[in-house]
């Protein structure tokens, strides 16, 4: 029995989230059913992130055990033949028996994409949120700076979470918004996140940019641990999981050293190559 790590990407609009559910189609279920069709094995895929319905991933990591004789170098190609169109395996690597895709992750990089063009985009409808009124970027960046670091983010958590500790650390919150582009990209790098935290951050940044909130009001809400005064929870379509980091490299450029590099790299380097290929005009 060999232990493997699996790197996948998926269109969130095709699934009701990552985690398997009784009456809804999920990414985890699709992987399990696809692998069963391929190998006859009923295996459990453990995910690094339980993304919500509608949230996409460019670099989700999961792990599983298998006795299959398929060489790991060929697994991605043959596995993809048994998966739905909205899900694709990018890579498979053997890992140590104690590897855990979820609990050993040391950081995650998310991106929230706002399309501020006058007209909505048909092609980007599942990877961005259409906000036809462009916000002011300067106050958004000022708020982003204050949200970086360790804080109690209770005010940025929606109901439904069962966590006991609400203190989290945002190691980098970067806003990329060139004047000649309709796109505003919000990159959020951190060790762990609360329920809907990134989507609430995106909504609050947007409200501050529109002048509906000011920095003092956000700080006051955080101190009071009050969710109500902050911006709305933005739609899941704009959120993408870009990359997951581990103590040691798994798929390349995803270890602790790579995470530390992300703290000071240029905004362009925050964007993985496959994302930059689509959104490079933002830089």
Coordinates of N, CA, C and O in Angstrom, one line a residue, residues 4 69-78 90-94:
X4 N -0.1 8.5 -1.4 CA 0.2 9.5 -2.5 C -0.4 10.9 -2.1 O -1.4 10.9 -1.4
X69 N -0.9 -0.7 -9.2 CA 0.4 -0.8 -9.8 C 0.7 0.2 -10.9 O 1.7 0.2 -11.5
X70 N -0.2 1.2 -11.0 CA -0.1 2.2 -12.0 C 1.1 3.1 -11.6 O 1.2 3.6 -10.4
X71 N 2.1 3.3 -12.4 CA 3.2 4.2 -12.1 C 2.7 5.6 -11.7 O 1.9 6.1 -12.4
X72 N 3.2 6.2 -10.7 CA 2.7 7.5 -10.3 C 2.9 8.6 -11.3 O 2.1 9.5 -11.4
X73 N 3.9 8.4 -12.2 CA 4.1 9.3 -13.3 C 3.0 9.3 -14.3 O 2.8 10.3 -15.0
X74 N 2.2 8.3 -14.4 CA 1.1 8.2 -15.3 C -0.3 8.3 -14.7 O -1.3 8.4 -15.4
X75 N -0.3 8.4 -13.4 CA -1.6 8.4 -12.7 C -2.5 9.6 -13.1 O -3.7 9.4 -13.3
X76 N -1.9 10.8 -13.1 CA -2.7 12.0 -13.4 C -3.4 11.8 -14.8 O -4.6 12.0 -14.9
X77 N -2.7 11.3 -15.8 CA -3.2 11.2 -17.1 C -4.3 10.1 -17.2 O -5.4 10.4 -17.7
X78 N -4.1 9.0 -16.6 CA -5.2 7.9 -16.6 C -6.3 8.3 -15.7 O -7.5 8.0 -16.0
X90 N -3.6 17.4 -11.7 CA -2.4 18.0 -12.3 C -1.2 17.2 -12.0 O -0.3 17.2 -12.8
X91 N -1.1 16.5 -10.9 CA 0.1 15.8 -10.5 C -0.2 14.8 -9.4 O -1.2 15.0 -8.6
X92 N 0.5 13.7 -9.3 CA 0.5 12.8 -8.2 C 1.9 12.4 -7.8 O 2.7 12.2 -8.7
X93 N 2.1 12.4 -6.5 CA 3.5 12.1 -6.0 C 3.4 11.2 -4.8 O 2.5 11.3 -3.9
X94 N 4.3 10.2 -4.7 CA 4.4 9.4 -3.4 C 4.8 10.3 -2.3 O 5.7 11.1 -2.4

